Amino acid sequence: MHGDGESSLVPFGTATETHSAVVYFAGDRAYKLKKPVNLGFLDFSTRQARAAACARETELNRRFSPDAYLGVAEVRDPDGRPCDHLVVMRRMPARRQLSALVRAGEHVDEPVREVARILARQHASSPRSIRIDQEGSRGALSQRWHDNVEQARHVAAEIVGGPVIDEVARLAERFLAGREPLFEARVGDGRVVDGHGDLLADDIYCLEDGPRILDCLDFDDRLRWVDGLDDAAFLAMDLERLGAPGLARLFVEWYAEYSGDPAPASLRHHYVAYRAFVRAKVCAIKSGQGDLGAGGLARQLAELTLRHLRAGTVTMVLVGGLPGTGKTTVAGAVADRLGWAVLSSDQIRKELAGLSPRDSAASAYGTGIYTPEWSERCYSELLHRARMLLAQGESVVADASWIAASHRAAAAATAGDVSAQLVQLCCAAPADLARQRMTSRHGSASDADGAIARQMAAVMDAWPEATTIDTAYGTPQADDVAGLLEALDVIRPHGADQVWRGARPVILPG
């Protein structure tokens, strides 16, 4: 065998095998030999094809770990004629494998942070092209989901359950259906890159002088041409699978910091879900081939998929009620709990009038900036802003009285247009308590008083779709809000949203 100007006979020791290659270990070197197979998605059946594959693998992986991939060596027969090729690599210490360190409970925050930095740096220098951009479009991602779901129906239904696959398909389709502006913006901002494509903790080694990232996807360029966040989500998924959800969340946050990526949380969850589902399908295939542990892992990954799809559901929450019932406080608590945007009708109305939120515009009911025409303008602007945010993957809490059924119907239509989940909450409190609250509040954007509240109550349309929140005993605290949202199926106990936030699940009393 010849490589890097040297020739020698290597006494091979241990080896590992995959479906397409055998890796031999000898001393401080590892040698990867491609199998002469044609698997459909890759074809190594000729020596020339294997030589090209070895060269391509070396070239692509040197982007991440240039000192780990030493070159391509020829294998020669006893007569000295080339008969095959090897990828020559620096051998990595098994004890420093990231997956092994995570399983052992070792502190690996710093090397994982460095992986995020390396990945962001490589993405920044990645070539861009129309062909690459196309693979990061909503249509391309939708097709990949469709293909994987259909494949899973054939190979994984008995293992993970047909209803689970159906729910995965429904939630994935709902997210994608309303997010065309988000994906267009991602492409326009140059977020689609030639990435790693297969970023697993098994292929990362935490050495004293920094991590080494190995074994990128090299047999199909299109599978590497992904949104950079999608590329990072692969490792986040794997870290969570290994029992380190907090580290998974930190890794995504570090990647976002180093790459300057403002992606909404919903997109982070969606890409993690996609990566988990692909792995679940692969594990189901392995289970069908006799791998005894693969079935349990497939179910675990399918559950992980659903947790993140649910956590990434784009949602609009209407928080309404009469003045003094605590709706603004409840809206703020919901938004703070989930990290969602708040749109306040009181503030928007003042903004449209050219006023500061704290400027008084008090007037008799139905006059000034509170005429029906002004209210229509205010609600129209609120829903316009909500639509823009929801289409970009940002969930919204809409704080307004919502006393008119027509305004609530317009909100439902807005949510439907962008395939967002709609949750409706109506705050209630005794009139005397509400009046006391209005009298004692300071710095509020609301101009309502007791007389206006009575007139609003007289014209308020029935709201049977809403869940009533009784604030007579005080406005909800964070844990109460979490329990309420779990009960309404906005978030789930032990769900990915809480796991990534480090919050404990809370069950609503009663």
Short mmCIF file of C-alpha atoms in Angstrom, two decimals:
data_model
loop_
_atom_site.label_atom_id
_atom_site.label_comp_id
_atom_site.label_asym_id
_atom_site.label_seq_id
_atom_site.Cartn_x
_atom_site.Cartn_y
_atom_site.Cartn_z
CA MET A 1 0.00 0.00 0.00
CA HIS A 2 1.28 3.44 -0.93
CA GLY A 3 0.17 6.79 0.42
CA ASP A 4 1.69 10.18 1.12
CA GLY A 5 4.95 9.05 -0.51
CA GLU A 6 5.37 5.98 1.70
CA SER A 7 4.94 2.27 1.13
CA SER A 8 4.62 -0.38 3.80
CA LEU A 9 2.87 -3.54 4.83
CA VAL A 10 0.53 -2.66 7.68
CA PRO A 11 -0.27 -5.27 10.36
CA PHE A 12 -3.94 -4.49 10.88
CA GLY A 13 -5.46 -4.88 14.31
CA THR A 14 -9.10 -4.14 15.03
CA ALA A 15 -11.68 -3.10 12.47
CA THR A 16 -15.21 -1.77 12.28
CA GLU A 17 -17.72 -2.24 9.48
CA THR A 18 -20.63 -0.28 8.01
CA HIS A 19 -22.95 -1.05 5.12
CA SER A 20 -20.51 0.59 2.68
CA ALA A 21 -17.01 0.44 4.18
CA VAL A 22 -14.60 -1.32 6.52
CA VAL A 23 -12.28 0.74 8.73
CA TYR A 24 -9.04 -0.92 9.85
CA PHE A 25 -7.03 0.39 12.78
CA ALA A 26 -3.25 0.08 13.02
CA GLY A 27 -1.15 2.11 15.42
CA ASP A 28 -2.03 5.79 15.16
CA ARG A 29 -3.72 5.38 11.78
CA ALA A 30 -7.15 4.34 10.53
CA TYR A 31 -7.70 3.09 6.97
CA LYS A 32 -11.15 3.12 5.36
CA LEU A 33 -11.77 0.67 2.51
CA LYS A 34 -14.91 1.19 0.43
CA LYS A 35 -16.89 -1.98 -0.24
CA PRO A 36 -17.46 -2.88 -3.93
CA VAL A 37 -21.24 -2.48 -3.61
CA ASN A 38 -24.06 -0.73 -5.43
CA LEU A 39 -26.74 0.23 -2.91
CA GLY A 40 -28.75 2.42 -5.24
CA PHE A 41 -28.05 5.65 -3.41
CA LEU A 42 -24.31 4.99 -3.78
CA ASP A 43 -22.32 2.96 -6.27
CA PHE A 44 -18.82 1.73 -5.35
CA SER A 45 -18.88 -1.25 -7.70
CA THR A 46 -15.81 -0.19 -9.72
CA ARG A 47 -12.28 0.67 -8.60
CA GLN A 48 -12.53 4.02 -10.34
CA ALA A 49 -15.73 4.82 -8.42
CA ARG A 50 -14.08 3.87 -5.13
CA ALA A 51 -11.03 6.00 -5.92
CA ALA A 52 -13.23 9.00 -6.66
CA ALA A 53 -15.26 8.39 -3.49
CA CYS A 54 -12.11 8.25 -1.35
CA ALA A 55 -10.83 11.51 -2.84
CA ARG A 56 -14.19 13.19 -2.36
CA GLU A 57 -14.52 12.00 1.23
CA THR A 58 -11.07 13.34 2.06
CA GLU A 59 -11.73 16.69 0.39
CA LEU A 60 -15.06 17.25 2.09
CA ASN A 61 -14.00 16.19 5.57
CA ARG A 62 -10.87 18.34 5.54
CA ARG A 63 -13.22 21.32 5.72
CA PHE A 64 -13.95 20.39 9.33
CA SER A 65 -10.82 18.51 10.50
CA PRO A 66 -7.95 19.10 8.08
CA ASP A 67 -5.36 17.27 10.19
CA ALA A 68 -7.51 14.16 10.66
CA TYR A 69 -7.75 13.21 6.97
CA LEU A 70 -4.24 12.48 5.77
CA GLY A 71 -4.90 11.47 2.17
CA VAL A 72 -5.77 8.63 -0.19
CA ALA A 73 -3.55 5.57 -0.49
CA GLU A 74 -3.40 2.94 -3.23
CA VAL A 75 -3.72 -0.75 -2.49
CA ARG A 76 -1.58 -2.80 -4.90
CA ASP A 77 -1.62 -6.47 -5.73
CA PRO A 78 1.50 -8.67 -5.43
CA ASP A 79 2.55 -7.58 -8.91
CA GLY A 80 2.47 -3.92 -7.89
CA ARG A 81 -0.65 -3.03 -9.84
CA PRO A 82 -3.27 -0.76 -8.18
CA CYS A 83 -6.34 -2.77 -7.17
CA ASP A 84 -8.07 -0.52 -4.67
CA HIS A 85 -7.86 2.66 -2.58
CA LEU A 86 -8.01 3.66 1.08
CA VAL A 87 -8.81 6.84 2.96
CA VAL A 88 -5.95 7.33 5.42
CA MET A 89 -6.93 9.01 8.67
CA ARG A 90 -5.43 9.93 11.98
CA ARG A 91 -6.75 7.45 14.50
CA MET A 92 -8.93 9.01 17.19
CA PRO A 93 -8.92 7.83 20.83
CA ALA A 94 -12.19 5.98 21.47
CA ARG A 95 -12.35 7.23 25.06
CA ARG A 96 -12.63 10.82 23.76
CA GLN A 97 -15.66 10.12 21.56
CA LEU A 98 -18.32 12.73 22.35
CA SER A 99 -21.09 10.17 22.63
CA ALA A 100 -19.06 8.15 25.14
CA LEU A 101 -18.30 11.25 27.20
CA VAL A 102 -21.96 12.29 27.27
CA ARG A 103 -23.06 8.82 28.34
CA ALA A 104 -20.46 8.88 31.11
CA GLY A 105 -21.77 12.21 32.38
CA GLU A 106 -18.56 14.08 31.61
CA HIS A 107 -18.59 17.88 31.39
CA VAL A 108 -18.31 18.59 27.66
CA ASP A 109 -19.79 22.08 27.36
CA GLU A 110 -16.59 23.65 26.04
CA PRO A 111 -15.86 21.14 23.27
CA VAL A 112 -19.51 21.24 22.20
CA ARG A 113 -19.36 25.03 22.13
CA GLU A 114 -16.25 24.75 19.94
CA VAL A 115 -18.09 22.37 17.60
CA ALA A 116 -20.77 25.04 17.22
CA ARG A 117 -18.09 27.60 16.38
CA ILE A 118 -16.39 25.31 13.83
CA LEU A 119 -19.71 24.49 12.19
CA ALA A 120 -20.75 28.16 11.98
CA ARG A 121 -17.34 29.10 10.55
CA GLN A 122 -17.54 26.42 7.89
CA HIS A 123 -21.09 27.41 7.00
CA ALA A 124 -20.00 31.04 6.63
CA SER A 125 -17.36 30.05 4.07
CA SER A 126 -19.58 27.54 2.27
CA PRO A 127 -20.26 28.19 -1.43
CA ARG A 128 -23.72 29.43 -2.35
CA SER A 129 -25.58 28.74 -5.57
CA ILE A 130 -29.09 28.49 -6.95
CA ARG A 131 -28.84 24.69 -6.88
CA ILE A 132 -27.83 24.70 -3.22
CA ASP A 133 -30.56 27.22 -2.34
CA GLN A 134 -33.21 25.02 -3.93
CA GLU A 135 -32.46 22.22 -1.46
CA GLY A 136 -33.22 24.54 1.46
CA SER A 137 -36.58 25.68 0.14
CA ARG A 138 -39.86 24.85 1.78
CA GLY A 139 -40.76 22.66 -1.19
CA ALA A 140 -37.59 20.60 -0.92
CA LEU A 141 -38.03 20.09 2.83
CA SER A 142 -41.67 19.18 2.31
CA GLN A 143 -40.66 16.56 -0.25
CA ARG A 144 -38.08 15.09 2.13
CA TRP A 145 -40.71 14.86 4.88
CA HIS A 146 -43.14 13.22 2.46
CA ASP A 147 -40.59 10.69 1.26
CA ASN A 148 -39.52 9.75 4.78
CA VAL A 149 -43.09 9.48 6.05
CA GLU A 150 -44.07 7.20 3.18
CA GLN A 151 -41.00 5.05 3.71
CA ALA A 152 -41.76 4.91 7.44
CA ARG A 153 -45.30 3.71 6.77
CA HIS A 154 -43.78 0.63 5.10
CA VAL A 155 -40.91 -0.12 7.47
CA ALA A 156 -41.81 1.44 10.83
CA ALA A 157 -45.60 1.29 11.30
CA GLU A 158 -45.51 -1.90 13.36
CA ILE A 159 -42.58 -0.65 15.44
CA VAL A 160 -43.50 2.95 16.26
CA GLY A 161 -47.22 2.77 15.43
CA GLY A 162 -49.22 3.99 12.48
CA PRO A 163 -51.01 6.72 14.52
CA VAL A 164 -47.65 8.14 15.58
CA ILE A 165 -46.53 8.38 11.96
CA ASP A 166 -49.85 9.99 11.04
CA GLU A 167 -49.45 12.66 13.72
CA VAL A 168 -45.87 13.32 12.67
CA ALA A 169 -47.06 13.85 9.10
CA ARG A 170 -49.92 16.13 10.18
CA LEU A 171 -47.80 18.35 12.41
CA ALA A 172 -44.95 18.62 9.92
CA GLU A 173 -47.33 19.51 7.10
CA ARG A 174 -49.10 22.12 9.22
CA PHE A 175 -45.84 23.87 10.07
CA LEU A 176 -44.66 23.91 6.47
CA ALA A 177 -48.01 24.98 5.02
CA GLY A 178 -47.95 28.49 6.43
CA ARG A 179 -44.25 29.23 6.49
CA GLU A 180 -43.35 30.12 2.91
CA PRO A 181 -42.19 33.65 3.90
CA LEU A 182 -39.90 32.14 6.54
CA PHE A 183 -38.20 29.78 4.10
CA GLU A 184 -37.96 32.45 1.42
CA ALA A 185 -36.23 34.71 3.93
CA ARG A 186 -33.84 31.90 4.93
CA VAL A 187 -32.83 31.37 1.30
CA GLY A 188 -32.57 35.10 0.66
CA ASP A 189 -30.34 35.57 3.70
CA GLY A 190 -27.90 32.89 2.48
CA ARG A 191 -28.76 30.41 5.23
CA VAL A 192 -28.64 27.37 2.91
CA VAL A 193 -25.14 25.91 2.87
CA ASP A 194 -23.01 22.95 1.84
CA GLY A 195 -22.78 21.52 5.35
CA HIS A 196 -21.79 18.33 7.13
CA GLY A 197 -25.02 16.42 6.65
CA ASP A 198 -24.48 13.70 9.26
CA LEU A 199 -23.34 15.41 12.46
CA LEU A 200 -23.45 12.62 15.04
CA ALA A 201 -21.86 12.54 18.48
CA ASP A 202 -20.23 9.22 17.53
CA ASP A 203 -18.15 11.06 14.91
CA ILE A 204 -16.88 13.90 17.12
CA TYR A 205 -13.77 13.49 19.26
CA CYS A 206 -12.94 15.88 22.09
CA LEU A 207 -9.14 16.21 22.09
CA GLU A 208 -6.99 18.46 24.25
CA ASP A 209 -6.34 20.86 21.38
CA GLY A 210 -9.98 20.98 20.29
CA PRO A 211 -12.66 18.75 18.81
CA ARG A 212 -12.31 16.82 15.57
CA ILE A 213 -15.43 16.41 13.44
CA LEU A 214 -15.35 13.38 11.12
CA ASP A 215 -17.38 11.49 8.55
CA CYS A 216 -19.53 14.07 6.77
CA LEU A 217 -22.10 12.88 4.27
CA ASP A 218 -20.22 12.47 0.99
CA PHE A 219 -22.23 10.20 -1.33
CA ASP A 220 -24.98 12.69 -2.29
CA ASP A 221 -24.30 16.43 -2.38
CA ARG A 222 -27.98 17.32 -2.18
CA LEU A 223 -28.27 15.74 1.26
CA ARG A 224 -25.52 18.08 2.49
CA TRP A 225 -27.12 21.16 0.93
CA VAL A 226 -29.32 22.22 3.80
CA ASP A 227 -30.20 25.16 5.97
CA GLY A 228 -27.30 25.67 8.38
CA LEU A 229 -29.72 25.33 11.31
CA ASP A 230 -30.88 22.00 9.89
CA ASP A 231 -27.24 20.87 9.84
CA ALA A 232 -26.77 21.91 13.48
CA ALA A 233 -30.07 20.30 14.50
CA PHE A 234 -28.62 16.88 13.69
CA LEU A 235 -26.21 17.05 16.63
CA ALA A 236 -28.82 18.67 18.88
CA MET A 237 -31.11 15.73 18.18
CA ASP A 238 -28.33 13.25 18.91
CA LEU A 239 -27.36 14.94 22.18
CA GLU A 240 -30.97 14.86 23.33
CA ARG A 241 -31.21 11.20 22.36
CA LEU A 242 -28.15 10.54 24.51
CA GLY A 243 -29.90 12.08 27.52
CA ALA A 244 -28.45 15.60 27.39
CA PRO A 245 -31.37 17.88 26.35
CA GLY A 246 -29.87 20.87 28.15
CA LEU A 247 -26.64 20.51 26.22
CA ALA A 248 -28.64 20.11 23.00
CA ARG A 249 -30.40 23.41 23.63
CA LEU A 250 -27.11 25.13 24.46
CA PHE A 251 -25.49 23.79 21.29
CA VAL A 252 -28.25 25.28 19.13
CA GLU A 253 -28.00 28.58 20.99
CA TRP A 254 -24.22 28.65 20.53
CA TYR A 255 -24.58 27.88 16.85
CA ALA A 256 -27.14 30.68 16.50
CA GLU A 257 -24.76 33.06 18.29
CA TYR A 258 -21.72 32.21 16.18
CA SER A 259 -23.66 32.23 12.92
CA GLY A 260 -25.73 35.31 13.73
CA ASP A 261 -28.86 33.29 13.00
CA PRO A 262 -32.14 34.88 14.19
CA ALA A 263 -34.24 31.80 13.45
CA PRO A 264 -37.44 31.44 15.50
CA ALA A 265 -37.61 28.68 18.08
CA SER A 266 -40.27 26.93 16.01
CA LEU A 267 -37.79 26.34 13.18
CA ARG A 268 -35.18 24.99 15.59
CA HIS A 269 -37.72 22.50 16.92
CA HIS A 270 -38.86 21.58 13.41
CA TYR A 271 -35.38 20.73 12.18
CA VAL A 272 -34.61 18.67 15.30
CA ALA A 273 -37.86 16.79 14.72
CA TYR A 274 -36.95 16.12 11.10
CA ARG A 275 -33.55 14.74 12.03
CA ALA A 276 -35.07 12.55 14.74
CA PHE A 277 -37.67 11.12 12.38
CA VAL A 278 -35.11 10.20 9.75
CA ARG A 279 -33.08 8.38 12.40
CA ALA A 280 -36.23 6.67 13.68
CA LYS A 281 -36.92 5.34 10.19
CA VAL A 282 -33.34 4.06 9.84
CA CYS A 283 -33.55 2.33 13.23
CA ALA A 284 -36.82 0.70 12.20
CA ILE A 285 -35.10 -0.68 9.10
CA LYS A 286 -32.28 -2.05 11.26
CA SER A 287 -34.84 -3.62 13.59
CA GLY A 288 -36.39 -5.41 10.62
CA GLN A 289 -32.94 -6.70 9.73
CA GLY A 290 -32.55 -8.31 13.17
CA ASP A 291 -30.93 -5.57 15.28
CA LEU A 292 -32.52 -6.31 18.67
CA GLY A 293 -31.95 -2.86 20.17
CA ALA A 294 -33.00 -0.80 17.16
CA GLY A 295 -36.75 -1.07 17.70
CA GLY A 296 -36.65 0.59 21.11
CA LEU A 297 -34.43 3.34 19.75
CA ALA A 298 -36.84 3.88 16.84
CA ARG A 299 -39.70 4.42 19.30
CA GLN A 300 -37.56 6.75 21.41
CA LEU A 301 -36.69 8.83 18.36
CA ALA A 302 -40.31 8.92 17.19
CA GLU A 303 -41.32 10.29 20.59
CA LEU A 304 -38.53 12.86 20.33
CA THR A 305 -39.88 13.82 16.90
CA LEU A 306 -43.36 14.45 18.27
CA ARG A 307 -42.10 16.41 21.27
CA HIS A 308 -40.31 18.87 19.03
CA LEU A 309 -43.06 19.10 16.43
CA ARG A 310 -45.53 19.94 19.20
CA ALA A 311 -43.17 22.41 20.82
CA GLY A 312 -42.59 24.04 17.43
CA THR A 313 -46.27 24.46 16.62
CA VAL A 314 -46.84 28.06 15.57
CA THR A 315 -49.63 29.43 17.75
CA MET A 316 -51.76 32.53 18.20
CA VAL A 317 -53.25 32.99 21.66
CA LEU A 318 -56.10 35.45 22.03
CA VAL A 319 -56.24 36.81 25.58
CA GLY A 320 -59.38 38.86 26.04
CA GLY A 321 -61.94 40.04 28.53
CA LEU A 322 -63.40 43.23 29.95
CA PRO A 323 -61.21 45.99 31.42
CA GLY A 324 -59.71 45.18 34.82
CA THR A 325 -59.99 41.40 34.47
CA GLY A 326 -56.21 40.95 34.22
CA LYS A 327 -55.94 40.09 30.55
CA THR A 328 -52.76 42.13 30.00
CA THR A 329 -51.09 40.43 32.97
CA VAL A 330 -52.17 36.99 31.76
CA ALA A 331 -50.97 37.77 28.23
CA GLY A 332 -47.59 38.83 29.59
CA ALA A 333 -47.33 35.67 31.72
CA VAL A 334 -48.10 33.43 28.74
CA ALA A 335 -45.58 35.27 26.54
CA ASP A 336 -42.88 35.22 29.21
CA ARG A 337 -43.41 31.52 29.85
CA LEU A 338 -43.07 30.57 26.20
CA GLY A 339 -40.89 33.35 24.81
CA TRP A 340 -43.57 34.52 22.39
CA ALA A 341 -44.32 37.98 20.99
CA VAL A 342 -47.09 40.11 22.51
CA LEU A 343 -49.32 42.37 20.42
CA SER A 344 -51.38 44.79 22.51
CA SER A 345 -54.44 46.50 21.05
CA ASP A 346 -54.09 49.35 23.57
CA GLN A 347 -50.55 50.08 22.45
CA ILE A 348 -51.32 49.66 18.73
CA ARG A 349 -54.31 52.01 19.00
CA LYS A 350 -52.14 54.71 20.62
CA GLU A 351 -49.39 54.15 18.05
CA LEU A 352 -51.84 54.58 15.17
CA ALA A 353 -53.00 57.85 16.78
CA GLY A 354 -49.42 59.11 17.06
CA LEU A 355 -49.45 58.86 20.87
CA SER A 356 -47.14 57.27 23.42
CA PRO A 357 -48.68 54.23 25.15
CA ARG A 358 -48.81 56.19 28.41
CA ASP A 359 -50.46 59.24 26.87
CA SER A 360 -54.09 59.53 27.93
CA ALA A 361 -56.73 59.47 25.21
CA ALA A 362 -59.63 59.01 27.62
CA SER A 363 -63.05 59.89 26.22
CA ALA A 364 -66.62 58.75 26.46
CA TYR A 365 -67.42 55.23 25.22
CA GLY A 366 -67.39 55.04 21.43
CA THR A 367 -65.77 58.43 20.88
CA GLY A 368 -62.27 59.81 20.21
CA ILE A 369 -59.92 57.01 19.20
CA TYR A 370 -62.46 54.47 20.46
CA THR A 371 -65.07 54.83 17.73
CA PRO A 372 -66.08 51.68 15.82
CA GLU A 373 -63.98 52.88 12.88
CA TRP A 374 -60.90 53.27 15.09
CA SER A 375 -61.50 49.84 16.60
CA GLU A 376 -61.72 48.25 13.16
CA ARG A 377 -58.48 49.95 12.19
CA CYS A 378 -56.79 48.82 15.42
CA TYR A 379 -57.85 45.16 15.14
CA SER A 380 -56.98 45.09 11.45
CA GLU A 381 -53.46 46.31 12.20
CA LEU A 382 -53.06 43.87 15.10
CA LEU A 383 -54.04 40.93 12.88
CA HIS A 384 -51.83 42.17 10.04
CA ARG A 385 -48.84 42.16 12.38
CA ALA A 386 -49.86 38.78 13.79
CA ARG A 387 -50.04 37.31 10.28
CA MET A 388 -46.54 38.56 9.43
CA LEU A 389 -45.07 37.09 12.63
CA LEU A 390 -46.89 33.77 12.35
CA ALA A 391 -45.79 33.33 8.73
CA GLN A 392 -42.19 33.83 9.92
CA GLY A 393 -42.61 31.09 12.53
CA GLU A 394 -43.10 33.40 15.52
CA SER A 395 -45.95 32.56 17.88
CA VAL A 396 -48.06 35.47 19.07
CA VAL A 397 -50.07 36.45 22.14
CA ALA A 398 -52.78 38.95 21.14
CA ASP A 399 -53.84 41.12 24.10
CA ALA A 400 -57.18 42.86 23.40
CA SER A 401 -60.73 42.83 24.75
CA TRP A 402 -61.98 40.65 21.83
CA ILE A 403 -65.58 41.48 22.82
CA ALA A 404 -66.79 41.40 19.19
CA ALA A 405 -67.37 38.00 17.59
CA SER A 406 -66.44 39.52 14.22
CA HIS A 407 -62.95 40.36 15.47
CA ARG A 408 -62.49 36.85 16.86
CA ALA A 409 -63.66 35.38 13.55
CA ALA A 410 -61.10 37.54 11.75
CA ALA A 411 -58.43 36.25 14.14
CA ALA A 412 -59.44 32.65 13.46
CA ALA A 413 -59.26 33.32 9.71
CA THR A 414 -55.79 34.84 10.12
CA ALA A 415 -54.55 31.80 12.05
CA GLY A 416 -56.07 29.49 9.45
CA ASP A 417 -54.47 31.35 6.56
CA VAL A 418 -50.98 30.68 7.97
CA SER A 419 -51.74 27.23 9.44
CA ALA A 420 -51.30 28.40 13.01
CA GLN A 421 -52.90 26.88 16.08
CA LEU A 422 -55.49 29.18 17.70
CA VAL A 423 -56.01 29.27 21.48
CA GLN A 424 -58.67 31.55 23.00
CA LEU A 425 -58.62 32.71 26.63
CA CYS A 426 -61.17 35.00 28.28
CA CYS A 427 -60.30 36.59 31.62
CA ALA A 428 -63.05 37.22 34.13
CA ALA A 429 -63.31 38.90 37.54
CA PRO A 430 -66.10 40.38 39.70
CA ALA A 431 -67.07 43.89 38.55
CA ASP A 432 -66.16 45.49 41.89
CA LEU A 433 -62.67 43.94 41.80
CA ALA A 434 -62.16 44.93 38.15
CA ARG A 435 -63.20 48.49 38.94
CA GLN A 436 -60.78 48.60 41.89
CA ARG A 437 -57.96 47.42 39.64
CA MET A 438 -58.70 50.08 37.04
CA THR A 439 -58.69 52.79 39.71
CA SER A 440 -55.36 51.73 41.19
CA ARG A 441 -53.34 51.03 38.03
CA HIS A 442 -50.56 53.36 36.85
CA GLY A 443 -48.65 53.63 33.57
CA SER A 444 -51.16 51.53 31.64
CA ALA A 445 -51.91 52.03 27.96
CA SER A 446 -55.61 51.44 28.68
CA ASP A 447 -57.97 54.40 29.09
CA ALA A 448 -60.96 52.36 30.27
CA ASP A 449 -62.80 53.09 33.52
CA GLY A 450 -65.75 51.53 35.30
CA ALA A 451 -68.38 53.25 33.16
CA ILE A 452 -66.73 52.12 29.93
CA ALA A 453 -66.38 48.58 31.29
CA ARG A 454 -70.15 48.43 31.98
CA GLN A 455 -70.95 49.61 28.45
CA MET A 456 -68.54 47.08 26.95
CA ALA A 457 -70.12 44.31 29.01
CA ALA A 458 -73.53 45.24 27.62
CA VAL A 459 -72.41 44.71 24.01
CA MET A 460 -69.93 41.84 24.45
CA ASP A 461 -70.78 38.90 22.20
CA ALA A 462 -70.89 35.42 23.67
CA TRP A 463 -67.50 33.67 23.47
CA PRO A 464 -68.16 29.93 23.77
CA GLU A 465 -64.85 28.99 22.09
CA ALA A 466 -62.77 30.55 24.88
CA THR A 467 -61.44 28.98 28.06
CA THR A 468 -62.38 31.25 30.96
CA ILE A 469 -59.64 32.28 33.39
CA ASP A 470 -61.05 33.45 36.72
CA THR A 471 -58.67 36.08 38.13
CA ALA A 472 -60.78 36.86 41.20
CA TYR A 473 -58.05 35.40 43.44
CA GLY A 474 -55.17 37.05 41.65
CA THR A 475 -53.55 36.77 38.25
CA PRO A 476 -51.82 33.48 37.38
CA GLN A 477 -48.19 32.90 38.19
CA ALA A 478 -45.78 31.19 35.81
CA ASP A 479 -46.52 27.69 37.09
CA ASP A 480 -50.28 28.27 36.87
CA VAL A 481 -49.90 29.48 33.28
CA ALA A 482 -47.83 26.39 32.43
CA GLY A 483 -50.50 24.12 33.87
CA LEU A 484 -53.22 25.95 31.98
CA LEU A 485 -51.37 25.70 28.67
CA GLU A 486 -50.74 22.00 29.24
CA ALA A 487 -54.45 21.49 29.90
CA LEU A 488 -55.24 23.31 26.65
CA ASP A 489 -52.66 21.18 24.78
CA VAL A 490 -50.53 24.23 23.87
CA ILE A 491 -47.56 22.61 25.60
CA ARG A 492 -47.22 19.06 26.89
CA PRO A 493 -46.00 17.65 30.19
CA HIS A 494 -42.39 16.52 29.75
CA GLY A 495 -42.49 18.08 26.28
CA ALA A 496 -39.49 19.37 24.36
CA ASP A 497 -40.41 22.98 25.03
CA GLN A 498 -40.07 22.51 28.78
CA VAL A 499 -37.08 20.21 28.48
CA TRP A 500 -35.16 22.76 26.44
CA ARG A 501 -36.12 25.50 28.90
CA GLY A 502 -35.18 23.41 31.92
CA ALA A 503 -38.66 23.88 33.36
CA ARG A 504 -40.47 21.27 35.40
CA PRO A 505 -43.86 20.06 34.16
CA VAL A 506 -46.74 21.60 36.12
CA ILE A 507 -50.24 20.13 36.29
CA LEU A 508 -53.12 22.56 36.71
CA PRO A 509 -54.78 21.94 40.12
CA GLY A 510 -58.25 20.47 39.94
#
